[in-house]
Amino acid sequence: MGEYDVIVVGAGHAGCEAALASARMGMKTLMFSINLEAVAMMPCNPSIGGTGKGHLVREIDALGGEMGINIDKTFIQSKMLNTAKGPAVHSLRAQADKNKYHLEMKKTIEKEPNLDMKQGEVTDLIVEEGKVCGVETKTHTYYTAKAVVLATGTFLSGKIFIGDSAFSSGPNGLAPANELADNLKKHGMKLRRFKTGTPARCLGSSLNYEKMIPQYGDEKIVPFSFMNDEIGENKALCWLTYTNEETHRVIRENFHRSALFGGQIEGIGPRYCPSIEDKVNRFADKERHQIFLEPESKEMNTIYVQGFSTSMPHDIQEKMVHSLPGLENCTILKYAYAIEYDAIDPLQLWPSLETKVLKNLFTAGQINGTSGYEEAAGQGLIAGINASKKVKGNKPLILKRDEAYIGVLIDDLVTKGTKEPYRMLTSRAEYRLLLRHDNADERLRKYGHDAGLVNDEVYSLYLDKMNRIHAEIERLDTIHFSPKSEINDLLEEKGSTRLKEGVTARAILQRPELVYEDLLPYIEHVDLTEEEMRRVTILIKYKGYIEKTLRQVEKVKNMEEKQIPADLDYDDVLNLSLEARQKLKKVRPVTIGQATRISGINPADISVLLIHLKTQYGD
């Protein structure tokens, strides 16, 4: 029916990034969506970002992806989280107008040259001699491709649970993809069952907001995209309420009616986003749990009850929701449900996200065992880039753990695997002071430019910005203040000690009480944006910590760069423990650094492996 360079199966957050990246890299690309309403759909939270996740979105943007640009167009409330802590954990989160988010992404896809979009269900892969050569649809239509990206989300053998009711379905009432799941098994892919869920949606006008605590967005909004300086203002309020003893009583008395506790659900759910009945069960001593009420749109009168995911039947959901302060008389428009779906074992993937089972087949998003729109989009972007590079015959882009949260995410998946839906957390990154929200462009813009996703004009603007930042840091070293300087008034005002000897402006900025903007009345003005001023503050204030982390990275650099031949026979490696041999065969690490992170591999195994490599392959 058609010949393409790259075919992307799925149009969620992973599929959109994969397809756009492929098309923008010059590949003739086709993206399938089981339903066009599923393009960039938000079947759960109407939000983008959050702790750890906001970092991922900034990295996607730095690499030339679309998620940050799209949320900047469609947000209704934006807030920087964790501002009381250090810059390593600052994370942006924005409430989206979910309809506009979908429509704006769909428009972007429709206007993209080299990219076709079709509604249709892909049911099988065309495989020849261990290589994927295209796809077959439910109507027995065939499309050929040089590479295929599977970004199927929670559609693979999707099954919804509400109380003792269970039925085959994808998210949001859309059709599941049952045949494709069966055929992936036929082709040798190992699948497992995972589970997630989504809370109820209520009629906004039926809530009593006087009983809730308003949650405001930031007065000064930081954009997700480095392409934007200003993006408008907050247009909506969120609200906070709490569960109470009555809520917990209703849940405890009806544990047996929950699909989760009734035994109907086989899949493993997300540890960091449990259902409300799971919270009440696991934290029995806790008197209340936070519940956030989040608007889904300015046009729609629907409120997302965040933190209240459940698989209880409808009658119990009514009692649970109506027990919440402010929701006593609310109208439930859409009941909560749990959904079970198939995902692959990510140990079947190379770090490029190409499968080890079938060549030219890449996977991204929840099919790889992750949860969240942002984790999906980051993988989708890398899968799209690497599928295109594979077609061109170029080396894949593999981000290291000290370069990106996306690198941490993918390395965790392909090295350690996951037995539950994986969520990005800042604590997963050992070099998180380097992987800050503010410096994603400094870490990744060059990769995006080299891939062809960041054009010359945008890259030149980035280089100019970095030159201004570093020039200002150098300039601050040339500005001196004496103990008689008027800046002492500022220091007293900020709770800092007065000067006892002459110091530079840079030294003053190292004090924890001050930021760059505080110095402006005392130094010659330089035209910097707010973002550039923040970066100057961070680079000066945390210089010592950053340099210490860079030294840690340097210590393991040789391990990370030491390649392991793809065809290495681990049975030939003498003195390697049986457990290490089995695990190395399963993961097939690309570098020694990756091998060290495999669970069960100890330093003695690494020493044996290094000796073997030196003996057989030299330095």
Coordinates of C-alpha atoms in Angstrom, one line a residue:
M1 CA 0.0 0.0 0.0
G2 CA 2.9 2.4 0.8
E3 CA 6.6 2.5 1.2
Y4 CA 8.2 4.5 4.0
D5 CA 11.6 4.9 5.7
V6 CA 10.1 4.8 9.2
I7 CA 6.7 3.7 10.5
V8 CA 5.5 4.6 14.0
V9 CA 2.8 2.6 15.6
G10 CA 0.9 4.7 18.1
A11 CA 0.2 8.4 18.4
G12 CA 0.5 9.0 22.1
H13 CA 3.3 11.1 23.6
A14 CA 6.0 8.6 22.6
G15 CA 4.6 8.1 19.1
C16 CA 4.2 11.9 18.4
E17 CA 7.9 12.6 19.4
A18 CA 9.2 9.5 17.4
A19 CA 7.3 10.4 14.3
L20 CA 8.2 14.2 14.4
A21 CA 11.8 13.4 15.0
S22 CA 12.0 10.9 12.2
A23 CA 10.2 13.3 9.7
R24 CA 12.4 16.2 10.7
M25 CA 15.5 14.1 10.1
G26 CA 14.4 13.7 6.5
M27 CA 12.8 10.3 6.8
K28 CA 9.5 9.6 4.9
T29 CA 7.5 8.7 8.0
L30 CA 4.0 7.2 8.6
M31 CA 2.3 7.3 12.0
F32 CA -0.6 5.1 12.8
S33 CA -3.2 5.9 15.5
I34 CA -5.8 3.4 16.5
N35 CA -8.1 6.5 16.6
L36 CA -7.2 10.0 15.7
E37 CA -8.7 11.2 19.0
A38 CA -5.8 9.4 20.6
V39 CA -3.2 11.7 19.2
A40 CA -1.3 13.2 22.2
M41 CA -4.3 12.1 24.3
M42 CA -4.2 12.7 28.1
P43 CA -6.2 9.7 29.4
C44 CA -5.0 10.4 33.0
N45 CA -3.5 13.6 34.4
P46 CA -4.2 16.8 32.5
S47 CA -0.6 17.9 33.3
I48 CA 2.9 17.9 32.0
G49 CA 6.0 17.9 34.2
G50 CA 6.5 17.5 37.9
T51 CA 9.3 16.3 40.1
G52 CA 11.9 14.6 37.8
K53 CA 9.4 14.7 34.9
G54 CA 9.9 18.4 34.4
H55 CA 13.6 17.7 33.8
L56 CA 12.6 15.2 31.0
V57 CA 10.5 17.8 29.2
R58 CA 13.3 20.3 29.2
E59 CA 15.7 17.7 27.8
I60 CA 13.2 16.8 25.1
D61 CA 13.0 20.4 24.2
A62 CA 16.8 20.8 24.2
L63 CA 17.1 17.9 21.8
G64 CA 14.5 19.4 19.4
G65 CA 11.4 17.6 20.5
E66 CA 7.9 19.0 20.7
M67 CA 6.4 18.4 24.2
G68 CA 7.8 21.6 25.8
I69 CA 6.6 23.8 22.9
N70 CA 3.2 22.2 23.0
I71 CA 2.6 22.6 26.7
D72 CA 3.7 26.2 26.6
K73 CA 1.0 26.8 24.0
T74 CA -1.7 25.1 26.0
F75 CA -1.1 25.4 29.7
I76 CA -3.7 26.9 32.1
Q77 CA -1.6 26.9 35.2
S78 CA 2.2 26.6 35.7
K79 CA 4.3 26.2 38.8
M80 CA 7.9 25.5 39.6
L81 CA 8.1 22.8 42.3
N82 CA 10.7 22.3 45.1
T83 CA 11.9 26.0 45.0
A84 CA 12.8 25.8 48.7
K85 CA 15.4 23.2 47.9
G86 CA 18.5 23.4 45.7
P87 CA 18.4 23.9 41.9
A88 CA 19.1 20.2 41.2
V89 CA 15.5 19.3 42.2
H90 CA 13.6 22.3 40.9
S91 CA 11.0 20.9 38.5
L92 CA 8.4 22.7 36.4
R93 CA 4.8 21.4 36.3
A94 CA 1.9 22.7 34.2
Q95 CA -1.8 22.0 34.1
A96 CA -2.8 21.5 30.4
D97 CA -5.9 22.3 28.6
K98 CA -6.1 18.6 27.5
N99 CA -8.3 19.3 24.5
K100 CA -6.0 22.1 23.2
Y101 CA -2.9 20.0 23.9
H102 CA -4.3 17.2 21.7
L103 CA -5.4 19.6 19.0
E104 CA -2.2 21.6 18.9
M105 CA 0.0 18.5 18.6
K106 CA -2.3 17.1 15.9
K107 CA -2.0 20.4 13.9
T108 CA 1.8 20.2 14.3
I109 CA 1.8 16.7 12.9
E110 CA -0.5 17.5 10.1
K111 CA 1.7 20.4 8.9
E112 CA 5.0 18.4 9.2
P113 CA 6.6 17.6 5.8
N114 CA 7.6 14.0 5.3
L115 CA 5.0 12.8 7.9
D116 CA 1.7 11.0 7.0
M117 CA -0.8 10.2 9.7
K118 CA -3.5 7.5 9.4
Q119 CA -6.2 6.0 11.6
G120 CA -5.8 2.3 11.6
E121 CA -5.0 -0.7 13.8
V122 CA -1.6 -2.4 13.2
T123 CA -2.0 -6.1 13.9
D124 CA 1.3 -7.6 12.9
L125 CA 4.9 -6.9 11.8
I126 CA 6.3 -7.9 8.4
V127 CA 9.5 -9.9 9.3
E128 CA 12.1 -11.3 6.9
E129 CA 15.2 -13.1 8.1
G130 CA 15.0 -11.5 11.6
K131 CA 14.5 -8.0 10.3
V132 CA 11.3 -5.9 10.5
C133 CA 10.3 -4.7 7.1
G134 CA 6.9 -3.1 7.7
V135 CA 3.5 -3.6 9.2
E136 CA 0.1 -5.2 8.5
T137 CA -3.2 -3.6 9.5
K138 CA -6.5 -5.1 10.6
T139 CA -7.8 -4.6 7.0
H140 CA -4.9 -6.7 5.7
T141 CA -3.2 -3.7 4.2
Y142 CA 0.6 -3.8 4.1
Y143 CA 3.1 -0.9 4.5
T144 CA 6.8 -1.4 4.1
A145 CA 9.5 0.4 6.1
K146 CA 13.2 0.3 6.8
A147 CA 12.5 0.7 10.5
V148 CA 9.5 0.5 12.8
V149 CA 8.9 2.1 16.2
L150 CA 6.2 0.6 18.5
A151 CA 4.7 3.2 20.8
T152 CA 1.5 1.4 21.8
G153 CA 1.0 2.8 25.3
T154 CA -1.6 0.8 27.3
F155 CA -3.4 -0.5 24.2
L156 CA -1.7 -3.9 24.0
S157 CA -4.4 -6.4 25.2
G158 CA -5.9 -3.6 27.2
K159 CA -8.5 -4.7 29.8
I160 CA -10.5 -2.4 32.1
F161 CA -11.6 -3.2 35.6
I162 CA -14.3 -1.6 37.6
G163 CA -15.4 -3.6 40.7
D164 CA -16.2 -7.1 39.5
S165 CA -16.7 -5.9 35.9
A166 CA -13.9 -6.5 33.5
F167 CA -13.9 -5.9 29.7
S168 CA -11.4 -5.6 26.8
S169 CA -10.7 -2.0 26.1
G170 CA -7.9 0.5 25.6
P171 CA -7.7 3.7 27.6
N172 CA -10.5 6.3 27.5
G173 CA -12.9 3.7 26.0
L174 CA -10.9 3.3 22.8
A175 CA -10.4 -0.1 21.2
P176 CA -7.5 -2.3 22.5
A177 CA -4.8 -3.8 20.3
N178 CA -5.2 -7.5 21.0
E179 CA -3.9 -9.1 17.8
L180 CA -0.6 -7.1 17.8
A181 CA 0.1 -8.4 21.3
D182 CA -0.4 -12.0 20.3
N183 CA 1.8 -11.5 17.2
L184 CA 4.6 -9.9 19.2
K185 CA 4.8 -13.1 21.2
K186 CA 4.8 -15.1 18.0
H187 CA 7.9 -13.1 16.9
G188 CA 9.7 -13.9 20.1
M189 CA 9.0 -10.8 22.3
K190 CA 8.6 -11.5 26.0
L191 CA 5.5 -9.7 27.4
R192 CA 4.3 -9.1 31.0
R193 CA 1.2 -7.6 32.5
F194 CA 1.2 -4.2 34.1
K195 CA -1.6 -2.1 35.5
T196 CA -2.4 1.5 35.9
G197 CA -5.5 3.5 36.7
T198 CA -7.2 6.8 36.4
P199 CA -9.4 8.7 38.9
A200 CA -13.0 10.0 38.4
R201 CA -13.8 13.3 36.6
C202 CA -16.4 15.5 38.3
L203 CA -18.6 18.4 37.1
G204 CA -16.7 21.5 38.2
S205 CA -19.9 23.5 38.9
S206 CA -21.1 20.9 41.4
L207 CA -18.1 21.4 43.8
N208 CA -18.0 23.5 46.9
Y209 CA -14.7 25.3 46.6
E210 CA -15.1 27.2 49.9
K211 CA -14.3 23.9 51.7
M212 CA -11.0 23.5 49.8
I213 CA -7.6 25.2 49.8
P214 CA -6.7 27.1 46.6
Q215 CA -3.5 26.2 44.8
Y216 CA -2.0 29.1 42.9
G217 CA 0.4 29.0 40.0
D218 CA 3.6 31.1 39.8
E219 CA 3.4 34.8 39.3
K220 CA 6.4 34.7 37.1
I221 CA 6.1 31.8 34.7
V222 CA 9.2 29.8 33.5
P223 CA 8.5 28.3 30.1
F224 CA 9.2 24.6 29.4
S225 CA 10.7 25.4 26.0
F226 CA 14.0 27.2 25.6
M227 CA 12.5 28.8 22.5
N228 CA 10.2 30.9 24.7
D229 CA 10.9 33.8 27.0
E230 CA 7.3 34.7 27.9
I231 CA 4.3 32.5 27.5
G232 CA 1.4 34.4 29.1
E233 CA -0.3 34.0 32.5
N234 CA -2.0 31.5 34.6
K235 CA -5.7 31.0 33.7
A236 CA -6.9 28.5 36.3
L237 CA -6.8 27.5 40.0
C238 CA -6.3 24.1 41.4
W239 CA -7.7 23.1 44.7
L240 CA -6.6 20.8 47.6
T241 CA -8.8 18.7 49.8
Y242 CA -8.2 15.6 52.0
T243 CA -9.6 12.2 52.6
N244 CA -11.0 11.6 56.1
E245 CA -12.1 8.8 58.4
E246 CA -15.4 8.4 56.6
T247 CA -13.6 8.0 53.3
H248 CA -11.3 5.4 54.8
R249 CA -14.2 3.6 56.4
V250 CA -16.1 3.3 53.1
I251 CA -12.9 1.9 51.5
R252 CA -12.0 -0.5 54.2
E253 CA -15.6 -1.9 54.4
N254 CA -15.5 -2.6 50.6
F255 CA -11.9 -3.9 50.0
H256 CA -13.5 -7.1 48.8
R257 CA -15.3 -5.2 46.0
S258 CA -12.1 -3.6 44.6
A259 CA -10.8 -5.4 41.5
L260 CA -7.3 -4.9 42.9
F261 CA -8.0 -6.7 46.2
G262 CA -10.6 -9.1 44.7
G263 CA -7.9 -10.9 42.7
Q264 CA -9.2 -10.0 39.2
I265 CA -6.2 -7.9 38.4
E266 CA -3.0 -9.8 37.6
G267 CA -0.8 -6.9 36.4
I268 CA 1.6 -5.1 38.7
G269 CA 0.7 -1.4 39.3
P270 CA 2.9 1.7 39.8
R271 CA 4.6 1.9 43.2
Y272 CA 4.6 5.7 43.1
C273 CA 1.0 6.2 41.9
P274 CA -1.1 3.7 43.9
S275 CA -4.9 3.5 44.0
I276 CA -6.6 5.1 47.0
E277 CA -7.6 1.7 48.4
D278 CA -4.0 0.6 48.2
K279 CA -2.9 3.8 50.1
V280 CA -5.5 3.2 52.8
N281 CA -4.4 -0.5 53.1
R282 CA -0.6 0.2 53.1
F283 CA -0.7 3.3 55.3
A284 CA -3.4 2.2 57.7
D285 CA -2.1 4.6 60.4
K286 CA -2.4 7.7 58.2
E287 CA -5.5 9.7 59.0
R288 CA -5.8 11.5 55.6
H289 CA -4.4 11.7 52.1
Q290 CA -4.0 14.7 49.9
I291 CA -6.5 15.0 47.0
F292 CA -5.9 17.7 44.3
L293 CA -8.8 19.0 42.2
E294 CA -7.4 19.9 38.7
P295 CA -9.3 21.6 35.9
E296 CA -9.0 19.7 32.6
S297 CA -9.8 22.7 30.4
K298 CA -11.0 26.3 30.4
E299 CA -13.8 25.3 28.1
M300 CA -14.9 22.0 29.7
N301 CA -16.4 22.0 33.1
T302 CA -14.6 18.9 34.2
I303 CA -12.3 18.4 37.2
Y304 CA -9.7 15.7 37.6
V305 CA -9.6 14.2 41.1
Q306 CA -5.9 13.7 41.4
G307 CA -4.8 11.1 44.0
F308 CA -8.1 9.2 44.0
S309 CA -7.4 6.4 41.5
T310 CA -9.6 3.3 42.2
S311 CA -11.0 0.2 40.7
M312 CA -14.1 0.2 43.1
P313 CA -17.6 -0.3 41.5
H314 CA -19.6 2.8 40.7
D315 CA -21.9 2.7 43.8
I316 CA -18.8 2.7 46.1
Q317 CA -17.1 5.4 44.1
E318 CA -20.1 7.6 44.7
K319 CA -19.8 7.1 48.5
M320 CA -16.0 7.6 48.4
V321 CA -16.1 10.8 46.4
H322 CA -19.0 12.3 48.3
S323 CA -17.1 11.8 51.6
L324 CA -14.5 14.4 50.5
P325 CA -14.8 18.0 51.8
G326 CA -16.2 20.1 49.0
L327 CA -17.4 17.1 47.0
E328 CA -20.4 16.2 49.1
N329 CA -22.9 17.0 46.3
C330 CA -20.6 16.7 43.3
T331 CA -21.7 15.0 40.0
I332 CA -19.4 12.3 38.8
L333 CA -19.1 12.6 35.0
K334 CA -16.7 9.8 34.4
Y335 CA -15.9 7.0 36.9
A336 CA -12.4 5.8 37.8
Y337 CA -11.1 2.6 36.4
A338 CA -8.0 0.4 36.4
I339 CA -6.5 -0.8 33.2
E340 CA -4.2 -3.8 32.6
Y341 CA -2.0 -4.1 29.6
D342 CA 0.9 -5.9 28.0
A343 CA 4.5 -4.5 28.1
I344 CA 7.7 -6.0 26.9
D345 CA 10.7 -6.9 29.2
P346 CA 13.0 -4.0 28.5
L347 CA 16.1 -6.2 28.9
Q348 CA 15.2 -7.2 25.3
L349 CA 16.4 -3.8 24.2
W350 CA 19.7 -2.3 23.3
P351 CA 20.5 1.2 24.7
S352 CA 19.4 2.6 21.3
L353 CA 15.9 1.2 22.0
E354 CA 16.2 -1.2 19.1
T355 CA 15.1 -4.7 20.1
K356 CA 17.6 -7.5 20.4
V357 CA 14.9 -9.9 19.1
L358 CA 14.1 -8.2 15.8
K359 CA 16.5 -5.9 13.9
N360 CA 15.1 -2.5 12.8
L361 CA 12.3 -2.7 15.5
F362 CA 12.4 0.1 18.1
T363 CA 10.0 0.4 21.1
A364 CA 9.2 3.5 23.2
G365 CA 7.0 4.4 26.1
Q366 CA 4.7 2.3 28.2
I367 CA 5.3 -0.7 26.1
N368 CA 8.8 -0.6 27.7
G369 CA 7.4 -0.7 31.2
T370 CA 7.4 3.0 32.1
S371 CA 4.6 5.2 33.4
G372 CA 3.9 8.8 32.5
Y373 CA 3.6 11.0 29.5
E374 CA 7.1 12.5 30.0
E375 CA 8.9 9.2 30.2
A376 CA 7.1 8.1 27.1
A377 CA 8.0 11.3 25.2
G378 CA 11.6 11.1 26.1
Q379 CA 11.9 7.5 24.8
G380 CA 9.9 8.3 21.7
L381 CA 12.2 11.1 20.8
I382 CA 15.3 8.8 21.2
A383 CA 13.6 5.9 19.3
G384 CA 12.7 8.3 16.5
I385 CA 16.2 9.6 16.3
N386 CA 17.8 6.2 16.4
A387 CA 15.4 4.6 13.9
S388 CA 16.3 7.4 11.5
K389 CA 20.0 7.0 12.2
K390 CA 19.7 3.2 11.6
V391 CA 18.1 3.9 8.2
K392 CA 20.9 6.3 7.4
G393 CA 23.6 3.8 8.5
N394 CA 24.8 6.1 11.4
K395 CA 25.7 5.3 15.0
P396 CA 22.8 5.6 17.5
L397 CA 22.5 8.5 20.0
I398 CA 23.0 7.0 23.4
L399 CA 22.8 9.6 26.2
K400 CA 25.0 8.8 29.2
R401 CA 23.8 9.0 32.9
D402 CA 25.8 12.2 33.5
E403 CA 24.3 13.8 30.5
A404 CA 20.5 13.4 30.8
Y405 CA 17.7 12.0 32.8
I406 CA 16.6 10.4 29.6
G407 CA 20.0 8.6 29.7
V408 CA 19.3 7.5 33.3
L409 CA 15.8 6.3 32.3
I410 CA 16.9 4.2 29.3
D411 CA 20.0 2.8 31.0
D412 CA 17.9 1.7 34.0
L413 CA 15.4 0.0 31.7
V414 CA 17.8 -1.8 29.5
T415 CA 20.4 -2.7 32.2
K416 CA 18.2 -3.4 35.3
G417 CA 14.9 -4.1 33.7
T418 CA 11.7 -3.2 35.7
K419 CA 9.2 -5.4 37.5
E420 CA 6.7 -2.5 37.9
P421 CA 5.8 0.6 35.9
Y422 CA 8.9 2.8 36.0
R423 CA 8.6 6.4 37.0
M424 CA 11.4 9.0 36.7
L425 CA 12.6 10.3 40.1
T426 CA 15.4 12.8 40.7
S427 CA 16.8 10.3 43.2
R428 CA 17.5 7.8 40.4
A429 CA 20.3 10.0 39.1
E430 CA 23.6 9.9 40.8
Y431 CA 24.8 13.1 39.1
R432 CA 21.6 15.1 39.5
L433 CA 23.5 18.4 40.3
L434 CA 24.7 18.2 36.7
L435 CA 21.3 17.3 35.3
R436 CA 19.5 20.4 36.4
H437 CA 16.3 21.8 35.0
D438 CA 18.0 25.0 34.0
N439 CA 20.9 23.6 32.0
A440 CA 19.3 21.0 29.7
D441 CA 20.2 23.0 26.7
E442 CA 23.9 23.2 27.7
R443 CA 23.9 19.4 28.1
L444 CA 21.9 18.4 25.0
R445 CA 21.5 21.2 22.4
K446 CA 24.5 20.1 20.4
Y447 CA 23.1 16.5 20.1
G448 CA 19.8 18.0 18.8
H449 CA 21.7 20.1 16.3
D450 CA 23.9 17.3 15.2
A451 CA 20.8 15.1 14.6
G452 CA 19.2 17.8 12.5
L453 CA 16.3 18.6 15.0
V454 CA 17.7 22.0 16.1
N455 CA 18.3 24.3 13.2
D456 CA 21.3 26.6 12.7
E457 CA 19.5 29.7 13.8
V458 CA 18.2 28.2 17.1
Y459 CA 21.6 26.7 17.8
S460 CA 23.4 30.0 17.1
L461 CA 21.0 31.7 19.6
Y462 CA 21.9 29.1 22.2
L463 CA 25.6 29.7 21.6
D464 CA 25.1 33.4 22.0
K465 CA 23.2 32.9 25.2
M466 CA 26.0 30.7 26.7
N467 CA 28.6 33.3 25.7
R468 CA 26.7 36.0 27.5
I469 CA 26.4 33.9 30.6
H470 CA 30.1 33.0 30.8
A471 CA 31.2 36.5 29.9
E472 CA 29.1 38.0 32.7
I473 CA 30.6 35.5 35.2
E474 CA 34.1 36.6 34.1
R475 CA 33.0 40.3 34.3
L476 CA 31.8 39.8 37.9
D477 CA 35.4 38.8 38.8
T478 CA 36.6 42.2 37.7
I479 CA 34.1 44.2 39.8
H480 CA 35.4 44.9 43.4
F481 CA 33.6 46.2 46.5
S482 CA 35.4 47.7 49.5
P483 CA 34.3 47.5 53.2
K484 CA 33.0 51.1 52.8
S485 CA 30.8 50.2 49.8
E486 CA 27.0 50.9 49.8
I487 CA 26.5 47.2 49.1
N488 CA 26.8 46.6 52.9
D489 CA 23.3 48.0 53.2
L490 CA 22.1 45.3 50.9
L491 CA 24.0 42.6 52.8
E492 CA 22.5 43.7 56.1
E493 CA 19.0 43.7 54.5
K494 CA 19.5 40.2 53.3
G495 CA 20.8 38.9 56.6
S496 CA 24.4 38.6 55.4
T497 CA 27.5 39.9 57.2
R498 CA 29.0 43.2 56.2
L499 CA 32.3 43.3 54.3
K500 CA 35.5 43.4 56.4
E501 CA 37.8 43.4 53.3
G502 CA 37.5 44.0 49.6
V503 CA 35.8 41.3 47.6
T504 CA 34.6 40.7 44.0
A505 CA 31.0 40.8 42.9
R506 CA 31.4 37.1 42.1
A507 CA 32.5 36.3 45.7
I508 CA 29.5 38.2 47.0
L509 CA 27.2 36.2 44.8
Q510 CA 28.5 33.0 46.3
R511 CA 26.7 33.9 49.5
P512 CA 23.5 31.9 49.9
E513 CA 21.3 34.9 50.7
L514 CA 21.9 36.7 47.4
V515 CA 21.0 36.2 43.7
Y516 CA 22.3 38.0 40.7
E517 CA 19.4 40.5 40.5
D518 CA 20.3 41.8 44.0
L519 CA 23.6 43.1 42.6
L520 CA 22.1 45.1 39.7
P521 CA 21.9 48.5 41.5
Y522 CA 25.6 48.2 42.3
I523 CA 27.1 47.0 39.0
E524 CA 27.0 48.3 35.5
H525 CA 23.9 46.9 33.8
V526 CA 24.3 44.1 31.3
D527 CA 21.3 43.1 29.1
L528 CA 20.6 39.5 30.4
T529 CA 17.2 37.7 30.3
E530 CA 15.8 36.3 33.6
E531 CA 16.8 32.8 32.5
E532 CA 20.4 34.0 31.9
M533 CA 20.5 35.8 35.3
R534 CA 19.3 32.6 37.1
R535 CA 22.0 30.6 35.3
V536 CA 24.7 33.1 36.3
T537 CA 23.6 32.7 40.0
I538 CA 23.6 28.9 39.9
L539 CA 27.0 28.5 38.1
I540 CA 28.7 30.8 40.6
K541 CA 26.9 29.6 43.8
Y542 CA 27.3 25.9 43.1
K543 CA 30.7 26.0 41.3
G544 CA 32.5 23.9 43.9
Y545 CA 29.8 21.2 44.1
I546 CA 29.5 21.0 40.3
E547 CA 33.3 20.6 39.9
K548 CA 33.3 17.9 42.6
T549 CA 30.5 16.0 40.7
L550 CA 32.5 16.4 37.4
R551 CA 35.5 14.8 39.1
Q552 CA 33.3 11.8 40.1
V553 CA 32.2 11.5 36.5
E554 CA 35.8 11.6 35.3
K555 CA 36.7 8.7 37.6
V556 CA 34.3 6.3 35.9
K557 CA 34.7 7.7 32.4
N558 CA 37.1 4.9 31.3
M559 CA 34.5 2.3 32.3
E560 CA 31.7 4.1 30.5
E561 CA 33.8 4.4 27.3
K562 CA 35.3 0.8 27.4
Q563 CA 33.3 -1.0 24.7
I564 CA 32.3 -4.7 24.9
P565 CA 32.2 -6.4 21.5
A566 CA 28.6 -7.2 20.5
D567 CA 29.5 -10.8 19.6
L568 CA 31.5 -11.6 22.8
D569 CA 30.9 -15.2 23.9
Y570 CA 30.7 -15.0 27.7
D571 CA 31.1 -18.8 27.9
D572 CA 34.7 -18.2 26.8
V573 CA 35.4 -15.8 29.7
L574 CA 37.3 -18.0 32.2
N575 CA 36.7 -17.7 35.9
L576 CA 33.4 -15.7 35.4
S577 CA 30.8 -16.8 38.0
L578 CA 27.7 -18.7 36.7
E579 CA 25.4 -15.9 37.8
A580 CA 27.4 -13.2 36.1
R581 CA 27.6 -15.3 32.9
Q582 CA 23.8 -15.7 32.8
K583 CA 23.1 -12.1 33.5
L584 CA 25.7 -10.8 31.0
K585 CA 24.2 -13.0 28.3
K586 CA 20.8 -11.7 29.0
V587 CA 21.6 -8.0 29.1
R588 CA 24.6 -8.0 26.7
P589 CA 25.9 -4.7 28.0
V590 CA 27.5 -2.3 25.5
T591 CA 30.2 -1.0 27.8
I592 CA 31.9 -2.0 31.0
G593 CA 30.2 0.8 32.8
Q594 CA 26.8 -0.6 31.8
A595 CA 28.0 -4.1 33.0
T596 CA 28.8 -2.7 36.5
R597 CA 25.2 -1.6 36.9
I598 CA 23.7 -5.0 36.2
S599 CA 22.1 -6.4 39.4
G600 CA 24.2 -9.4 40.7
I601 CA 27.4 -8.4 38.9
N602 CA 30.2 -7.8 41.4
P603 CA 33.7 -6.1 41.1
A604 CA 35.4 -9.5 40.8
D605 CA 33.3 -10.3 37.7
I606 CA 34.2 -6.9 36.2
S607 CA 37.9 -7.6 36.8
V608 CA 37.7 -11.0 35.1
L609 CA 35.9 -9.4 32.2
L610 CA 38.4 -6.7 31.8
I611 CA 41.3 -9.2 31.9
H612 CA 39.6 -11.2 29.2
L613 CA 39.0 -8.2 27.0
K614 CA 42.6 -7.0 27.3
T615 CA 43.9 -10.5 26.6
Q616 CA 41.7 -11.1 23.5
Y617 CA 41.3 -7.6 22.1
G618 CA 44.2 -5.6 23.6
D619 CA 43.7 -2.0 24.8

